PDB file of C-alpha atoms in Angstrom:
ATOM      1  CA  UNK F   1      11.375  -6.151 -29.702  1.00 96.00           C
ATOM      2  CA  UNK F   2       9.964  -4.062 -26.868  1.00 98.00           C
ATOM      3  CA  UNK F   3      10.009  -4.760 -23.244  1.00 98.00           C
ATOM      4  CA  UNK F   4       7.677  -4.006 -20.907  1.00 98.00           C
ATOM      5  CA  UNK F   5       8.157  -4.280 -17.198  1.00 98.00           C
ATOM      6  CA  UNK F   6       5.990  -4.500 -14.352  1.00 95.00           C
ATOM      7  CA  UNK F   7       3.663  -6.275 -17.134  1.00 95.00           C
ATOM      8  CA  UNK F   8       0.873  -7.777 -15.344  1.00 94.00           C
ATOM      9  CA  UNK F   9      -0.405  -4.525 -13.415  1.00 94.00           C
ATOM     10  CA  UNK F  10      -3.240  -2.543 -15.066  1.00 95.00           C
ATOM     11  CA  UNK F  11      -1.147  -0.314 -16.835  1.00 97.00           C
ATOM     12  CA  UNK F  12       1.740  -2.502 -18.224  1.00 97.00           C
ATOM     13  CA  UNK F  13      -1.300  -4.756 -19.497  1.00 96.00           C
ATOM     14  CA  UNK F  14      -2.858  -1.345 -21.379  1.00 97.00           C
ATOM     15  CA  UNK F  15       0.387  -0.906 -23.055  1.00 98.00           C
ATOM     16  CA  UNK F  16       1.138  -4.455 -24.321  1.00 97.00           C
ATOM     17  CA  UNK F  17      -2.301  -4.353 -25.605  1.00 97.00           C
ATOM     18  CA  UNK F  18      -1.585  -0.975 -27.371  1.00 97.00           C
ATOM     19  CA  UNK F  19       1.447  -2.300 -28.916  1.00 97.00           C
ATOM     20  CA  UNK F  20       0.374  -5.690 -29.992  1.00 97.00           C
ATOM     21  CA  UNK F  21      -2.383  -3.636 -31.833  1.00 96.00           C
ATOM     22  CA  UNK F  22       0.063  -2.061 -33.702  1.00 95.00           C
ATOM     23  CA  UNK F  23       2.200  -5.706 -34.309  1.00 95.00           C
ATOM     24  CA  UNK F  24       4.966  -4.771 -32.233  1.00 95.00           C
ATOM     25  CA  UNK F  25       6.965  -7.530 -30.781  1.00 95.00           C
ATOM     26  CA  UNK F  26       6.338  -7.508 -27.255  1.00 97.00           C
ATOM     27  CA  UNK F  27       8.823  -9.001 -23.962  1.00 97.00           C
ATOM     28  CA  UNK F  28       6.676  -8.728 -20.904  1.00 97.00           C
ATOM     29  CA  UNK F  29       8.855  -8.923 -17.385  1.00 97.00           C
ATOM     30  CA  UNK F  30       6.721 -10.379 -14.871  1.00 96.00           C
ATOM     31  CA  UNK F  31       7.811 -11.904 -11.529  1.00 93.00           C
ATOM     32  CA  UNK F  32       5.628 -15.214 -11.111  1.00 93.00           C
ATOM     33  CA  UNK F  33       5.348 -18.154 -13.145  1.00 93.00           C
ATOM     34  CA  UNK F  34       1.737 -18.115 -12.896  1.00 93.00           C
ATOM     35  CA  UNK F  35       1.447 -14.466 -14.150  1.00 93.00           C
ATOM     36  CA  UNK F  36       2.523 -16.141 -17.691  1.00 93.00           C
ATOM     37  CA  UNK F  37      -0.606 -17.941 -18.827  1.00 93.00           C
ATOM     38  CA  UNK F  38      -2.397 -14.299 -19.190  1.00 93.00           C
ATOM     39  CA  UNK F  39       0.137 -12.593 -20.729  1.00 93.00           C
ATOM     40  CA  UNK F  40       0.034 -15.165 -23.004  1.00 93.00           C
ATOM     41  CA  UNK F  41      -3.550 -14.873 -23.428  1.00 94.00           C
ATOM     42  CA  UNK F  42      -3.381 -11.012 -24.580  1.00 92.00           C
ATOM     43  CA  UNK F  43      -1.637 -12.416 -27.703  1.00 93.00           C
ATOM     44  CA  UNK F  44       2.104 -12.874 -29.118  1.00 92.00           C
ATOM     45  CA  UNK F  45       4.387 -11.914 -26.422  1.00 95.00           C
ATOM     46  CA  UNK F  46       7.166 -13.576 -25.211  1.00 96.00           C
ATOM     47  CA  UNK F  47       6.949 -13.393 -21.318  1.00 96.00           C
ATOM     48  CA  UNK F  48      10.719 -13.002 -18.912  1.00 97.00           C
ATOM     49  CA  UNK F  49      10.156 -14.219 -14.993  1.00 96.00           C
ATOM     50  CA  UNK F  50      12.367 -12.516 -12.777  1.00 96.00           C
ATOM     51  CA  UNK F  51      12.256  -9.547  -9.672  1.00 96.00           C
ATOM     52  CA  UNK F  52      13.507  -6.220 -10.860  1.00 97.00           C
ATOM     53  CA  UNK F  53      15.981  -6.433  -8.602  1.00 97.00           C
ATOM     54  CA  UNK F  54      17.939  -8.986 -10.056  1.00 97.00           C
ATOM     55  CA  UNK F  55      20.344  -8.040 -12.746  1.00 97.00           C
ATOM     56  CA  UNK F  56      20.843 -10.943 -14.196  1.00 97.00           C
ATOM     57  CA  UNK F  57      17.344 -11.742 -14.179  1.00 97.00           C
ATOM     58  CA  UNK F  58      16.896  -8.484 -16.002  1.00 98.00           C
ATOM     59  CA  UNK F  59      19.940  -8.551 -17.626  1.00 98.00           C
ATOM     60  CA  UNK F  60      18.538 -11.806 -19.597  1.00 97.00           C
ATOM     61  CA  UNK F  61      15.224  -9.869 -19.957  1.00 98.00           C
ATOM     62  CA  UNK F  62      16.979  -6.935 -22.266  1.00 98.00           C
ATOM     63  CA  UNK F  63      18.571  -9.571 -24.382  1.00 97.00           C
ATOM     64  CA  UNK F  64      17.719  -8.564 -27.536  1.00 96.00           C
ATOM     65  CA  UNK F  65      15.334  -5.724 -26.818  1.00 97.00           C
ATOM     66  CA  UNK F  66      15.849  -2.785 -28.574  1.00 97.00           C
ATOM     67  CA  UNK F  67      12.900  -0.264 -26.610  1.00 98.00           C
ATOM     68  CA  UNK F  68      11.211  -0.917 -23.014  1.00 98.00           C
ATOM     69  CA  UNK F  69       8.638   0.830 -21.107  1.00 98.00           C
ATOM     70  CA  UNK F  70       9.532   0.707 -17.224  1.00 98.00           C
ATOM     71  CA  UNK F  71       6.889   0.422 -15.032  1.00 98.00           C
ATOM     72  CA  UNK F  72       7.625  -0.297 -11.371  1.00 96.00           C
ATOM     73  CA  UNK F  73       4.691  -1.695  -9.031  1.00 91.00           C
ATOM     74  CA  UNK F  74       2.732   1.078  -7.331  1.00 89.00           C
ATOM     75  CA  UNK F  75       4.689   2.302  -4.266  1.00 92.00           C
ATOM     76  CA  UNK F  76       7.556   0.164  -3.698  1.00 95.00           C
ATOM     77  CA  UNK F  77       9.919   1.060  -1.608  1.00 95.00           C
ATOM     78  CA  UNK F  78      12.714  -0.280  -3.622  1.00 97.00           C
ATOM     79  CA  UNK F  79      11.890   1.785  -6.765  1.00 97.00           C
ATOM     80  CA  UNK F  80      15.112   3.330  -6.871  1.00 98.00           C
ATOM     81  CA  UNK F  81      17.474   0.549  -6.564  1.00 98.00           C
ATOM     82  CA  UNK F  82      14.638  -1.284  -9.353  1.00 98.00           C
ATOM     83  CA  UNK F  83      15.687   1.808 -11.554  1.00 98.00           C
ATOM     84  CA  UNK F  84      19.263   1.412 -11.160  1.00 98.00           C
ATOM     85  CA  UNK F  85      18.953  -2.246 -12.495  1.00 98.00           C
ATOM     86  CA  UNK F  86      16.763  -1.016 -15.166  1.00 98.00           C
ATOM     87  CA  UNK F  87      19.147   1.766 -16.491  1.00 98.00           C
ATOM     88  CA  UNK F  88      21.860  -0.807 -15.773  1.00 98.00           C
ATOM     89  CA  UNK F  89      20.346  -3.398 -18.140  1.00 98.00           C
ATOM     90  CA  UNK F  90      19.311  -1.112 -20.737  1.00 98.00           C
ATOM     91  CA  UNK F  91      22.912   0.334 -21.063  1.00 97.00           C
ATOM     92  CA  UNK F  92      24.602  -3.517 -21.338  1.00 97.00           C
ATOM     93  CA  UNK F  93      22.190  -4.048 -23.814  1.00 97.00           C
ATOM     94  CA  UNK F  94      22.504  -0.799 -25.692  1.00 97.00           C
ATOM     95  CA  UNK F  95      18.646  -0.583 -25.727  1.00 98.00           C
ATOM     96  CA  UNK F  96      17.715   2.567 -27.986  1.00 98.00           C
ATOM     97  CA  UNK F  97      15.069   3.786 -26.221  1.00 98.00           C
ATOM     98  CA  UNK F  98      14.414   3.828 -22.567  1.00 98.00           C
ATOM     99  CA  UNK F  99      10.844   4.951 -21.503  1.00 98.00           C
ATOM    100  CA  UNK F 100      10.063   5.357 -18.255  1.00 98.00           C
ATOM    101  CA  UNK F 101       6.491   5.824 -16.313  1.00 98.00           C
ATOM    102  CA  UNK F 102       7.066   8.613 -13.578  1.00 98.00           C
ATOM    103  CA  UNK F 103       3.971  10.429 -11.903  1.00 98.00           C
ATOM    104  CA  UNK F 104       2.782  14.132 -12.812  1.00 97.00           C
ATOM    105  CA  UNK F 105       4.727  16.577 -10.722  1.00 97.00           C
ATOM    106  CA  UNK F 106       7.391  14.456  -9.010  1.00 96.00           C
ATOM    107  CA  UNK F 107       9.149  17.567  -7.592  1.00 95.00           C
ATOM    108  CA  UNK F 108       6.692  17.050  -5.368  1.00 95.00           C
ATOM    109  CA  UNK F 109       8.652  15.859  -2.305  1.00 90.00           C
ATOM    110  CA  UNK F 110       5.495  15.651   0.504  1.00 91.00           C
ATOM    111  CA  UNK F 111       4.932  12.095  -1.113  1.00 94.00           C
ATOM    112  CA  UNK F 112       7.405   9.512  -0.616  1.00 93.00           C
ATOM    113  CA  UNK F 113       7.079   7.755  -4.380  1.00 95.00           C
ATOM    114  CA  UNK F 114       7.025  10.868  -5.985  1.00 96.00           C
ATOM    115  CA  UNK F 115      10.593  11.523  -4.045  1.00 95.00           C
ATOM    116  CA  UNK F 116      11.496   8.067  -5.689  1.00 97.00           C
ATOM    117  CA  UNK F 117      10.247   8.628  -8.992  1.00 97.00           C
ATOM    118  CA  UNK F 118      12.088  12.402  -9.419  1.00 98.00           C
ATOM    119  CA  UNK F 119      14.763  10.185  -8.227  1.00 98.00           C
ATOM    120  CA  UNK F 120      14.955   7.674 -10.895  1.00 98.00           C
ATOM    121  CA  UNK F 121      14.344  10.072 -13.711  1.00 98.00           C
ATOM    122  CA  UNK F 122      17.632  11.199 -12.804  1.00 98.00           C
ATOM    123  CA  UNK F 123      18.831   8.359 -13.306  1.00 98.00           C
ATOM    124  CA  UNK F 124      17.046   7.935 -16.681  1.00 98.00           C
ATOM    125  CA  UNK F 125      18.535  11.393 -17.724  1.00 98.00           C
ATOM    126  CA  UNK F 126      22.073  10.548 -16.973  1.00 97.00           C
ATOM    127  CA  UNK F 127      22.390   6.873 -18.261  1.00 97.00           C
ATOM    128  CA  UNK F 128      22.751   8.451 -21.811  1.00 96.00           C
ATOM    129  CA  UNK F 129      19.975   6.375 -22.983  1.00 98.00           C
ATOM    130  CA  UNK F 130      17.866   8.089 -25.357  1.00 98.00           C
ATOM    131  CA  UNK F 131      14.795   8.452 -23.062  1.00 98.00           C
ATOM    132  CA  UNK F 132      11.278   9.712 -22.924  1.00 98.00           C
ATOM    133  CA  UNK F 133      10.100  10.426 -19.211  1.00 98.00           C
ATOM    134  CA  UNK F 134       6.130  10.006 -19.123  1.00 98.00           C
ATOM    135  CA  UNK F 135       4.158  12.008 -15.968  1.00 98.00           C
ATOM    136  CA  UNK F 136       0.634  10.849 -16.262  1.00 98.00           C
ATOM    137  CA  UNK F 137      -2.033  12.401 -13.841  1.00 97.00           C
ATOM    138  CA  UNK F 138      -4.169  10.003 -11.661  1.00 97.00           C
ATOM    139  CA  UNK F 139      -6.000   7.479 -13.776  1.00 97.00           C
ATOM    140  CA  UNK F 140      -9.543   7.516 -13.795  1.00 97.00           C
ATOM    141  CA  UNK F 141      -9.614   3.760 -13.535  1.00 96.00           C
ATOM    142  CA  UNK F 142      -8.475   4.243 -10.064  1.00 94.00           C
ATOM    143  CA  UNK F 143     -12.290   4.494  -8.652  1.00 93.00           C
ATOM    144  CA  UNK F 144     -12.870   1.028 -10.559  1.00 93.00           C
ATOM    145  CA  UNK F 145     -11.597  -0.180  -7.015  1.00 90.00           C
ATOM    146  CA  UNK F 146     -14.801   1.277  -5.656  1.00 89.00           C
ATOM    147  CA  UNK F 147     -16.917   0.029  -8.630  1.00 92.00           C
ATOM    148  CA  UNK F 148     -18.885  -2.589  -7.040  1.00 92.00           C
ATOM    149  CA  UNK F 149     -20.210  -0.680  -3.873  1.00 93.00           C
ATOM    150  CA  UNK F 150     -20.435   2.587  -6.932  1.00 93.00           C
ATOM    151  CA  UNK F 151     -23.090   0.405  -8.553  1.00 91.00           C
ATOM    152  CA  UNK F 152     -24.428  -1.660  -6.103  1.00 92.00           C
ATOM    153  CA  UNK F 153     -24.966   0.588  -3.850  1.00 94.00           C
ATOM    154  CA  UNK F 154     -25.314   4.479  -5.164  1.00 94.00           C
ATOM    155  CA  UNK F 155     -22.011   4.839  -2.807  1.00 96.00           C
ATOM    156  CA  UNK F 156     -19.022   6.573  -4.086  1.00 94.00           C
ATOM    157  CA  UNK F 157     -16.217   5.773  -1.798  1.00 92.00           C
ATOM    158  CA  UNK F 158     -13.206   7.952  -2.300  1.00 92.00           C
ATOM    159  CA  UNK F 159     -10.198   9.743  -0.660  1.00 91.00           C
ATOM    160  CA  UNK F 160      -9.366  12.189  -2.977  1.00 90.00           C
ATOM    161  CA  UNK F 161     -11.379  14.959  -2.310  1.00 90.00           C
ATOM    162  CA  UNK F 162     -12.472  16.702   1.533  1.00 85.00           C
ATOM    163  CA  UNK F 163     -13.679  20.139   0.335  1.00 80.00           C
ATOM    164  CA  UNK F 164     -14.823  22.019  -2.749  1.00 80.00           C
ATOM    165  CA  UNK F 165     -11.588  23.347  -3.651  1.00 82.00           C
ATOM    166  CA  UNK F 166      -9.795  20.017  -4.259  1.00 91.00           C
ATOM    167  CA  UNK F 167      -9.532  19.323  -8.355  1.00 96.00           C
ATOM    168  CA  UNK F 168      -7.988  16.796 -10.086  1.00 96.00           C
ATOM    169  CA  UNK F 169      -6.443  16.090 -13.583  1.00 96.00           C
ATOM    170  CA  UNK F 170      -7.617  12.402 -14.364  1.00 97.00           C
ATOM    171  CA  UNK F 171      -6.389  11.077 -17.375  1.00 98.00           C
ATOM    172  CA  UNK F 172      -7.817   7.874 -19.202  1.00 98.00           C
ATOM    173  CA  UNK F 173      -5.615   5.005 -19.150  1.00 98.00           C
ATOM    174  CA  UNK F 174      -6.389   3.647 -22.503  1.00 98.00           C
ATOM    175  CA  UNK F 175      -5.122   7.266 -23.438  1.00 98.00           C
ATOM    176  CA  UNK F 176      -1.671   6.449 -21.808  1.00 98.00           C
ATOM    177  CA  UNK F 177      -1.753   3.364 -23.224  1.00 98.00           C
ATOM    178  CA  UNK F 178      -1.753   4.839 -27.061  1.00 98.00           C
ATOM    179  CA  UNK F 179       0.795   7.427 -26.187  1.00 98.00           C
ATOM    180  CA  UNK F 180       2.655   5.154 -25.157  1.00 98.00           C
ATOM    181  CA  UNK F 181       2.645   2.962 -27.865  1.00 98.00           C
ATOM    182  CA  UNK F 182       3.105   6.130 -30.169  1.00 98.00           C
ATOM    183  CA  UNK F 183       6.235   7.413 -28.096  1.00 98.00           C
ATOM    184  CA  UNK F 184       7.525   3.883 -28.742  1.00 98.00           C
ATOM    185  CA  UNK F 185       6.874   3.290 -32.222  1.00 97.00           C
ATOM    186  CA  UNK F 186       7.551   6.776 -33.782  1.00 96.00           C
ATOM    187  CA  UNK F 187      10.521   8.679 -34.264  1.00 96.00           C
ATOM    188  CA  UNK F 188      10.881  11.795 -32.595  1.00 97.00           C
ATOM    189  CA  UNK F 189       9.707  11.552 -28.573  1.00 98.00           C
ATOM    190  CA  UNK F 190      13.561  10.652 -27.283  1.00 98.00           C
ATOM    191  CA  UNK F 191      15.508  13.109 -25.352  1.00 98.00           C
ATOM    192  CA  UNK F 192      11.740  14.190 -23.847  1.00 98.00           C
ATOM    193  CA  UNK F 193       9.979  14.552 -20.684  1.00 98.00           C
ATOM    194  CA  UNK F 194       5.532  14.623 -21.140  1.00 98.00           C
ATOM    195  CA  UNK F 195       3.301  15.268 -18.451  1.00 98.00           C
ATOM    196  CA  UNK F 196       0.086  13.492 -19.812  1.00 98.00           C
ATOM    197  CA  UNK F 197      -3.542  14.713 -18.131  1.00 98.00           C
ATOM    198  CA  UNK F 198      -6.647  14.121 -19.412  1.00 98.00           C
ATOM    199  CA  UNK F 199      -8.866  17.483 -20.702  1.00 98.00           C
ATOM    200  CA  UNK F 200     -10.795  18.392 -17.177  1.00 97.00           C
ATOM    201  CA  UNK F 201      -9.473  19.280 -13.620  1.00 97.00           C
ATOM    202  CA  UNK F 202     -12.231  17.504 -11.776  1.00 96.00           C
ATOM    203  CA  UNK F 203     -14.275  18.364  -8.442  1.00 95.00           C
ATOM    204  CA  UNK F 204     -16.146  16.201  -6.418  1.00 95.00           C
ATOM    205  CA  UNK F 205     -19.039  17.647  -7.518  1.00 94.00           C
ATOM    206  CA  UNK F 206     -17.727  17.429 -11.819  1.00 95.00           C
ATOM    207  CA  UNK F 207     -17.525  13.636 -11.075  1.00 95.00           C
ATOM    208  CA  UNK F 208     -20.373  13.153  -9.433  1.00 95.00           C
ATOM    209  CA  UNK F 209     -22.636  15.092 -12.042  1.00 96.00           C
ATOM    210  CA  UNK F 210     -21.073  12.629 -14.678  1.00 96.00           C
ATOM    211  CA  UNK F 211     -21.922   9.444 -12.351  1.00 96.00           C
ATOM    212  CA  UNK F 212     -25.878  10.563 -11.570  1.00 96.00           C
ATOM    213  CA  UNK F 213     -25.367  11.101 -15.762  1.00 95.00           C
ATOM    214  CA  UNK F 214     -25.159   7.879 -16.799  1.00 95.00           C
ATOM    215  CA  UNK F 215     -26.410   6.203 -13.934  1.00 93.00           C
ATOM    216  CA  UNK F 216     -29.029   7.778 -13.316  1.00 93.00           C
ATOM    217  CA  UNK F 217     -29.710   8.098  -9.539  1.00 93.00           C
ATOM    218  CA  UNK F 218     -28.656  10.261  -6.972  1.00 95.00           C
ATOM    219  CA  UNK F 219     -24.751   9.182  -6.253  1.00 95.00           C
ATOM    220  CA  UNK F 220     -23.740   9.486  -2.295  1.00 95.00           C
ATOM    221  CA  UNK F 221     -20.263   9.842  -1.502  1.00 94.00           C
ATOM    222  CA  UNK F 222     -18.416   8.148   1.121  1.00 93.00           C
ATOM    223  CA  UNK F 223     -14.728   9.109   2.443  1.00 92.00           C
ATOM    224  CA  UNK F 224     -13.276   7.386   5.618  1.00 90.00           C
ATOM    225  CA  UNK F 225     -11.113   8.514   8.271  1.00 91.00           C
ATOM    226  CA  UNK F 226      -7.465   8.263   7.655  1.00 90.00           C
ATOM    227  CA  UNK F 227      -6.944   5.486  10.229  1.00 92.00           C
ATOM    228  CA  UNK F 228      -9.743   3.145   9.081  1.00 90.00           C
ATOM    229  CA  UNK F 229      -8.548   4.329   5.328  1.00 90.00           C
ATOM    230  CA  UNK F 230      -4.989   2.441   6.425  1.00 93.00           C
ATOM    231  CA  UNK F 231      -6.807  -0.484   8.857  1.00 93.00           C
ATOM    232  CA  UNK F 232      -8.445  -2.033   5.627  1.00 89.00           C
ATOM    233  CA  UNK F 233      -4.979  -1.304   2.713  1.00 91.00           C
ATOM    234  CA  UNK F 234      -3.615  -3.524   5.659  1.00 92.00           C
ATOM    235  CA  UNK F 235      -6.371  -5.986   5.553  1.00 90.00           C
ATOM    236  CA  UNK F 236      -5.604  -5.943   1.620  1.00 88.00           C
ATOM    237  CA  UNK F 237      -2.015  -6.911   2.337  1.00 90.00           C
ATOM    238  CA  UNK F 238      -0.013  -3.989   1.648  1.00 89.00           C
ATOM    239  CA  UNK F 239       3.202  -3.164   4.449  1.00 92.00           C
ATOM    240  CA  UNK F 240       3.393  -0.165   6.344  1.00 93.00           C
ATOM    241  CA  UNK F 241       5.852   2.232   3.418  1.00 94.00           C
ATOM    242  CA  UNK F 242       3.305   1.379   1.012  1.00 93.00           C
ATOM    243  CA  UNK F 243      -0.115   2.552   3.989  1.00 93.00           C
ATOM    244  CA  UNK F 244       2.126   5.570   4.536  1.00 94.00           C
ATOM    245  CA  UNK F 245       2.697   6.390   1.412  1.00 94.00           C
ATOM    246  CA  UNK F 246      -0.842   6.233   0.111  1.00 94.00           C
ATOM    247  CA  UNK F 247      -2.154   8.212   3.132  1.00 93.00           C
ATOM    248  CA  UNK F 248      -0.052  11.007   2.673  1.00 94.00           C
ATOM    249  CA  UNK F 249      -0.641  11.029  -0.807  1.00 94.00           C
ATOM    250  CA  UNK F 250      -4.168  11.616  -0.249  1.00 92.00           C
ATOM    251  CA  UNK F 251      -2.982  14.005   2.531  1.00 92.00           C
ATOM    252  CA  UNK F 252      -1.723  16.143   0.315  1.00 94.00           C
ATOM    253  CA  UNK F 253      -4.962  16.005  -2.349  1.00 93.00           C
ATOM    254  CA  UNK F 254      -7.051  17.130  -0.121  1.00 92.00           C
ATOM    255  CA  UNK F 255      -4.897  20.023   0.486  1.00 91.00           C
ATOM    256  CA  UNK F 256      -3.541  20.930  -2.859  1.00 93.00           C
ATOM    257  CA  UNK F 257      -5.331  18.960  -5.475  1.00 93.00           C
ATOM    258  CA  UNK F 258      -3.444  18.000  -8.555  1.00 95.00           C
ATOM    259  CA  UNK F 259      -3.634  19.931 -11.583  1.00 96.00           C
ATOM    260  CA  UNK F 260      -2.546  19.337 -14.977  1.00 97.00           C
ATOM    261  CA  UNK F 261      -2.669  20.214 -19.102  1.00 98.00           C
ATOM    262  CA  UNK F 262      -4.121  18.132 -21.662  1.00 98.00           C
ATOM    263  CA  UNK F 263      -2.329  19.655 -24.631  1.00 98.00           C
ATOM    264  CA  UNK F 264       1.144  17.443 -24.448  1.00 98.00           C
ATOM    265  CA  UNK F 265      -1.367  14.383 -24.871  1.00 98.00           C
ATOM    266  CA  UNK F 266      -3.752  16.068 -27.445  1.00 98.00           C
ATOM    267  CA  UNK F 267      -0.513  16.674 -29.877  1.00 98.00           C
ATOM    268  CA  UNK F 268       0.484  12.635 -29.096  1.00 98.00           C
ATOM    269  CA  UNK F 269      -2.636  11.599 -29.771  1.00 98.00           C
ATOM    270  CA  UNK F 270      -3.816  14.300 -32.448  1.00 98.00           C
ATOM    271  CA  UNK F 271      -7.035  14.292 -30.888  1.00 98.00           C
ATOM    272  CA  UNK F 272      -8.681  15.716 -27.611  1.00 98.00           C
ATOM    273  CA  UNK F 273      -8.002  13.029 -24.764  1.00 98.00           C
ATOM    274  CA  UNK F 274     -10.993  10.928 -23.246  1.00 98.00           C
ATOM    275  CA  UNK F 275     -13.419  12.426 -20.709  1.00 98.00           C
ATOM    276  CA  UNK F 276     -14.703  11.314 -17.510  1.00 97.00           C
ATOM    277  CA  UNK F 277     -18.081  11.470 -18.694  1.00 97.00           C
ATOM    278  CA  UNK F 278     -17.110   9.260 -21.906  1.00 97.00           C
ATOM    279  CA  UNK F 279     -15.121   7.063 -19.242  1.00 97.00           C
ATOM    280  CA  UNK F 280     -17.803   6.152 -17.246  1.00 96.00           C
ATOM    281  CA  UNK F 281     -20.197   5.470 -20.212  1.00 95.00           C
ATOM    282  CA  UNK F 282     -17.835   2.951 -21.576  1.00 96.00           C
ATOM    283  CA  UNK F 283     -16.867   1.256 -18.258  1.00 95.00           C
ATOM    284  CA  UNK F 284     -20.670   0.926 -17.696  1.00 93.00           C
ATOM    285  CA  UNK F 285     -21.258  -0.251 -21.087  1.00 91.00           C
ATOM    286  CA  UNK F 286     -18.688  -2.835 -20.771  1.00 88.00           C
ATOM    287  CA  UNK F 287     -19.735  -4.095 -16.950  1.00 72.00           C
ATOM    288  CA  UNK F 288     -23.442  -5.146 -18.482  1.00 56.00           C
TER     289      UNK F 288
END
């Protein structure tokens, strides 16, 4: 059985789909009782409540697990101590594979979860546990959070990018998802660390030419001010580590971009990784 944590976020839900596609038995951690009914609704999988910082909670999770694929929740402050449970857990229960979900270039140190992250993969390298460390580049169904005002409206709202010279290696998540089920399910991918990116380094402008593409109007783009930018992730609920950290993650964007290589996930895949282009198409095929 495999275990995946941080379940019910958007990419712990890509996975378990990946893997029940392939009939793996899937454990999904989540911390709320009424997170349960939809994992139960993506299909077999046998659902653990508990916070990741619990180790008994997660101890009783990795009962009879024999793979898991960590996730922790975007930006929490606690990641490290979550990954010392995790690595804790997985050694009691002599789990045989440990894979965890890092960011692309956590040496990084100018943003505070990528600090936590390079942190907990060394953890993950000196537990012993065979391991697979996966560094995906930003997903491109991060601007889905702008969607509705993207297709309402013509308006583009984004922080990534302030001048020409930003680019960015977006990488499909339904990509990650099937590496990761691959990296799971096939021998071979232990003792490994795989930055994953998607096959373009975007611009502004790249993106934008795909959106006026397929939607066929002129696409305006809208970027706020830092300090409004943090007034309304407050007004969405998120505490001040988790404001910071997003700002200066965006800080440091704008100034150096993030760049990556497709070819580690075109040999996982053995095929060329999703476009933006292609992702837009489908997400607008799929909203009508």
């Amino acid at each position: 059985m495999i275990l995946i944590t941080g379940a019910n976020g958007k990419t712990g839900r890509a996975v378990i789909k990946a893997l029940l596609s392939k009939g793996e038995p899937i454990r999904a951690l989540v911390r709320r009782t009424e997170q349960v009914e939809y994992m139960k609704s993506l299909g077999d999988v046998d659902v653990a409540i508990g916070d990741m910082l619990d180790q008994k909670a997660v101890n009783e999770a990795f009962v009879g697990i024999k793979a898991v694929y960590h996730i922790c929740s975007a930006m929490n402050p606690d990641e490290v101590q979550i990954g010392q449970v995790m690595t804790e857990a997985a050694r009691l229960a002599e789990v045989e594979h440990f894979v965890f979900h890092s960011v692309l270039h956590p040496v990084i140190q100018e943003m505070p979860h990528h600090h936590k992250k390079l942190l907990v993969e060394e953890l993950v390298v000196n537990s012993g546990i065979p391991y697979t460390i996966i560094q995906p580049g930003v997903l491109m169904q991060n601007i889905l959070e702008s969607w509705k005002l993207l297709s309402e409206e013509g308006i583009f709202q984004q922080k990534y990018f302030t001048t020409q010279d930003t680019f960015i290696s977006m990488v499909d998540l339904e990509d990650i998802a099937e590496a990761a089920s691959i990296i799971l399910t096939r021998p071979g991918h232990t003792w490994a660390s795989y930055e994953l990116c998607g096959p373009e380094n975007l611009s502004l402008s790249d993106m934008i030419t795909a959106m006026e593409q397929h939607f066929g109007h002129e696409i305006k783009v809208k970027t706020p001010e830092d300090e409004m930018f943090a007034a309304q992730l407050k007004k969405r609920g998120l505490g001040d580590y988790q404001v910071n950290t997003i700002v200066k993650m965006f800080q440091h964007y704008n100034a150096h971009g993030s760049i990556g290589n497709s070819n580690v996930l075109s040999w996982i895949l053995g095929r060329k990784p999703n476009n933006f282009s292609s992702f837009i198409h489908r997400t607008l095929e799929n909203k009508i």
